[in-house]
PDB file of C-alpha atoms in Angstrom:
ATOM      1  CA  MET A   1      53.979 113.882-221.198  1.00  0.00           C
ATOM      2  CA  PHE A   2      57.503 113.948-220.692  1.00  0.00           C
ATOM      3  CA  THR A   3      59.704 111.010-219.565  1.00  0.00           C
ATOM      4  CA  HIS A   4      62.880 113.040-218.877  1.00  0.00           C
ATOM      5  CA  VAL A   5      64.853 116.185-219.737  1.00  0.00           C
ATOM      6  CA  TYR A   6      68.723 115.771-220.366  1.00  0.00           C
ATOM      7  CA  PHE A   7      70.936 118.871-219.901  1.00  0.00           C
ATOM      8  CA  GLY A   8      74.583 118.265-221.202  1.00  0.00           C
ATOM      9  CA  SER A   9      77.204 119.514-218.770  1.00  0.00           C
ATOM     10  CA  ASN A  10      80.782 120.686-219.389  1.00  0.00           C
ATOM     11  CA  ASP A  11      81.666 120.537-215.657  1.00  0.00           C
ATOM     12  CA  LEU A  12      79.814 117.714-214.088  1.00  0.00           C
ATOM     13  CA  ALA A  13      81.004 118.629-210.410  1.00  0.00           C
ATOM     14  CA  LYS A  14      79.789 122.160-210.675  1.00  0.00           C
ATOM     15  CA  SER A  15      76.370 120.834-212.424  1.00  0.00           C
ATOM     16  CA  LYS A  16      75.764 118.383-209.705  1.00  0.00           C
ATOM     17  CA  ALA A  17      76.517 120.805-206.871  1.00  0.00           C
ATOM     18  CA  PHE A  18      74.112 123.313-208.500  1.00  0.00           C
ATOM     19  CA  TYR A  19      71.247 120.777-209.030  1.00  0.00           C
ATOM     20  CA  ASP A  20      71.789 119.276-205.736  1.00  0.00           C
ATOM     21  CA  ALA A  21      71.201 122.681-204.098  1.00  0.00           C
ATOM     22  CA  ALA A  22      68.388 123.966-206.191  1.00  0.00           C
ATOM     23  CA  LEU A  23      66.372 120.653-206.805  1.00  0.00           C
ATOM     24  CA  GLY A  24      67.240 119.594-203.327  1.00  0.00           C
ATOM     25  CA  ALA A  25      65.276 122.546-202.057  1.00  0.00           C
ATOM     26  CA  LEU A  26      62.275 121.075-203.939  1.00  0.00           C
ATOM     27  CA  GLY A  27      62.698 117.642-202.621  1.00  0.00           C
ATOM     28  CA  TYR A  28      64.670 115.789-205.231  1.00  0.00           C
ATOM     29  CA  GLY A  29      68.037 114.026-204.879  1.00  0.00           C
ATOM     30  CA  ALA A  30      70.530 112.788-207.447  1.00  0.00           C
ATOM     31  CA  GLN A  31      71.382 109.153-208.424  1.00  0.00           C
ATOM     32  CA  PRO A  32      74.165 107.687-210.578  1.00  0.00           C
ATOM     33  CA  PHE A  33      73.298 107.721-214.407  1.00  0.00           C
ATOM     34  CA  SER A  34      74.997 105.201-216.393  1.00  0.00           C
ATOM     35  CA  ASP A  35      78.303 105.615-215.027  1.00  0.00           C
ATOM     36  CA  ILE A  36      78.508 109.172-216.910  1.00  0.00           C
ATOM     37  CA  GLY A  37      76.178 111.502-215.042  1.00  0.00           C
ATOM     38  CA  TYR A  38      73.362 111.939-212.522  1.00  0.00           C
ATOM     39  CA  VAL A  39      69.596 111.691-212.737  1.00  0.00           C
ATOM     40  CA  TYR A  40      67.009 113.362-210.380  1.00  0.00           C
ATOM     41  CA  PRO A  41      63.916 111.152-210.637  1.00  0.00           C
ATOM     42  CA  SER A  42      60.269 112.160-209.682  1.00  0.00           C
ATOM     43  CA  GLU A  43      56.978 110.502-210.170  1.00  0.00           C
ATOM     44  CA  GLY A  44      56.386 112.307-213.352  1.00  0.00           C
ATOM     45  CA  GLY A  45      59.772 112.096-215.131  1.00  0.00           C
ATOM     46  CA  ALA A  46      63.442 112.926-214.553  1.00  0.00           C
ATOM     47  CA  LEU A  47      66.232 115.587-215.164  1.00  0.00           C
ATOM     48  CA  VAL A  48      69.542 114.031-216.274  1.00  0.00           C
ATOM     49  CA  ILE A  49      72.775 115.841-216.200  1.00  0.00           C
ATOM     50  CA  ALA A  50      75.681 114.387-218.076  1.00  0.00           C
ATOM     51  CA  PRO A  51      78.269 115.050-220.850  1.00  0.00           C
ATOM     52  CA  PRO A  52      76.462 115.201-224.208  1.00  0.00           C
ATOM     53  CA  ALA A  53      76.084 112.017-226.075  1.00  0.00           C
ATOM     54  CA  ASP A  54      77.936 113.286-229.087  1.00  0.00           C
ATOM     55  CA  GLY A  55      81.077 114.185-227.427  1.00  0.00           C
ATOM     56  CA  GLN A  56      80.777 117.818-228.233  1.00  0.00           C
ATOM     57  CA  PRO A  57      80.858 120.533-225.630  1.00  0.00           C
ATOM     58  CA  ALA A  58      77.527 121.311-224.114  1.00  0.00           C
ATOM     59  CA  THR A  59      75.653 124.379-224.945  1.00  0.00           C
ATOM     60  CA  PHE A  60      72.436 125.894-223.702  1.00  0.00           C
ATOM     61  CA  ALA A  61      69.324 126.550-225.840  1.00  0.00           C
ATOM     62  CA  ASN A  62      68.100 130.127-226.303  1.00  0.00           C
ATOM     63  CA  GLY A  63      64.373 130.321-225.488  1.00  0.00           C
ATOM     64  CA  HIS A  64      64.353 127.015-223.689  1.00  0.00           C
ATOM     65  CA  THR A  65      63.148 126.861-219.961  1.00  0.00           C
ATOM     66  CA  LEU A  66      62.751 123.910-217.751  1.00  0.00           C
ATOM     67  CA  GLY A  67      59.808 124.622-215.446  1.00  0.00           C
ATOM     68  CA  LEU A  68      59.584 122.692-212.111  1.00  0.00           C
ATOM     69  CA  GLY A  69      56.826 122.562-209.557  1.00  0.00           C
ATOM     70  CA  ALA A  70      57.305 123.766-205.996  1.00  0.00           C
ATOM     71  CA  ALA A  71      55.084 122.989-202.933  1.00  0.00           C
ATOM     72  CA  ASN A  72      54.815 126.615-201.648  1.00  0.00           C
ATOM     73  CA  TYR A  73      56.354 130.079-201.888  1.00  0.00           C
ATOM     74  CA  ASP A  74      59.126 129.169-199.160  1.00  0.00           C
ATOM     75  CA  ALA A  75      60.209 126.195-201.676  1.00  0.00           C
ATOM     76  CA  VAL A  76      60.356 128.638-204.538  1.00  0.00           C
ATOM     77  CA  ASP A  77      62.480 130.952-202.288  1.00  0.00           C
ATOM     78  CA  ALA A  78      64.726 128.162-201.093  1.00  0.00           C
ATOM     79  CA  PHE A  79      65.411 126.886-204.733  1.00  0.00           C
ATOM     80  CA  HIS A  80      66.455 130.430-205.775  1.00  0.00           C
ATOM     81  CA  ALA A  81      68.920 131.087-202.827  1.00  0.00           C
ATOM     82  CA  ALA A  82      70.322 127.421-203.001  1.00  0.00           C
ATOM     83  CA  GLY A  83      70.623 127.516-206.770  1.00  0.00           C
ATOM     84  CA  ILE A  84      72.751 130.963-206.687  1.00  0.00           C
ATOM     85  CA  ALA A  85      74.670 129.913-203.678  1.00  0.00           C
ATOM     86  CA  ALA A  86      75.837 126.765-205.426  1.00  0.00           C
ATOM     87  CA  GLY A  87      77.239 128.612-208.459  1.00  0.00           C
ATOM     88  CA  GLY A  88      74.125 129.500-210.546  1.00  0.00           C
ATOM     89  CA  SER A  89      72.986 132.988-211.450  1.00  0.00           C
ATOM     90  CA  SER A  90      69.392 134.603-211.157  1.00  0.00           C
ATOM     91  CA  GLU A  91      67.175 135.174-214.124  1.00  0.00           C
ATOM     92  CA  GLY A  92      64.393 136.430-212.087  1.00  0.00           C
ATOM     93  CA  ALA A  93      63.990 136.865-208.265  1.00  0.00           C
ATOM     94  CA  PRO A  94      61.146 134.924-206.546  1.00  0.00           C
ATOM     95  CA  GLY A  95      57.919 136.818-206.908  1.00  0.00           C
ATOM     96  CA  PHE A  96      54.400 136.731-208.380  1.00  0.00           C
ATOM     97  CA  ARG A  97      54.405 136.306-212.159  1.00  0.00           C
ATOM     98  CA  PRO A  98      51.400 138.218-213.659  1.00  0.00           C
ATOM     99  CA  ASN A  99      51.905 136.751-217.103  1.00  0.00           C
ATOM    100  CA  SER A 100      51.560 133.129-215.614  1.00  0.00           C
ATOM    101  CA  PRO A 101      48.456 131.141-215.456  1.00  0.00           C
ATOM    102  CA  GLY A 102      46.898 132.273-212.052  1.00  0.00           C
ATOM    103  CA  ASN A 103      49.520 134.869-211.160  1.00  0.00           C
ATOM    104  CA  MET A 104      51.751 132.076-209.757  1.00  0.00           C
ATOM    105  CA  TYR A 105      54.800 132.577-207.645  1.00  0.00           C
ATOM    106  CA  GLY A 106      58.008 131.662-209.167  1.00  0.00           C
ATOM    107  CA  ALA A 107      61.795 132.320-209.814  1.00  0.00           C
ATOM    108  CA  TYR A 108      64.394 131.644-212.421  1.00  0.00           C
ATOM    109  CA  LEU A 109      68.062 130.365-212.553  1.00  0.00           C
ATOM    110  CA  ARG A 110      70.698 129.706-214.841  1.00  0.00           C
ATOM    111  CA  ASP A 111      72.830 126.580-214.153  1.00  0.00           C
ATOM    112  CA  PRO A 112      76.675 126.712-214.417  1.00  0.00           C
ATOM    113  CA  ASP A 113      76.278 125.658-218.093  1.00  0.00           C
ATOM    114  CA  GLY A 114      73.756 128.420-219.015  1.00  0.00           C
ATOM    115  CA  ASN A 115      70.552 126.200-218.848  1.00  0.00           C
ATOM    116  CA  LYS A 116      67.451 128.217-217.625  1.00  0.00           C
ATOM    117  CA  ILE A 117      65.271 126.536-214.939  1.00  0.00           C
ATOM    118  CA  CYS A 118      62.622 127.796-213.039  1.00  0.00           C
ATOM    119  CA  ALA A 119      60.355 126.877-210.203  1.00  0.00           C
ATOM    120  CA  TYR A 120      56.652 127.776-209.614  1.00  0.00           C
ATOM    121  CA  ALA A 121      54.140 127.267-206.845  1.00  0.00           C
ATOM    122  CA  PRO A 122      50.401 127.872-207.099  1.00  0.00           C
ATOM    123  CA  ASN A 123      49.189 131.409-206.143  1.00  0.00           C
ATOM    124  CA  VAL A 124      47.257 130.666-202.632  1.00  0.00           C
ATOM    125  CA  GLY A 125      47.030 134.569-201.675  1.00  0.00           C
ATOM    126  CA  PRO A 126      49.479 137.144-200.448  1.00  0.00           C
ATOM    127  CA  ARG A 127      53.049 136.451-199.617  1.00  0.00           C
ATOM    128  CA  ASP A 128      53.493 136.909-195.754  1.00  0.00           C
TER     129      ASP A 128
END
């Protein structure tokens, strides 16, 4: 359904460090994007980080969350830990989410510009 998500950044170096860590834990890596930012491609779409196209400061959207798929519980844990270590903040520690379809295992972060992202893995049973 989606081709890409574009997050504006006010500090591209901080954003890249955060996304390299958090998305790297999920198996995604950065590539240059039009000499202005970076793109993290996947089979189903891409995440772009770059300054806003209108030249104004980047702001985050209240109520917006970008959800990412994770292979397993360990990948969710690694995503959360790596994102915090790289300058992000926690918006919800790893754990089962009773309000998600199938009580999936997920975690939430804010990037350095305040955008909210999460990673979810299918519930395959108790967390060991």
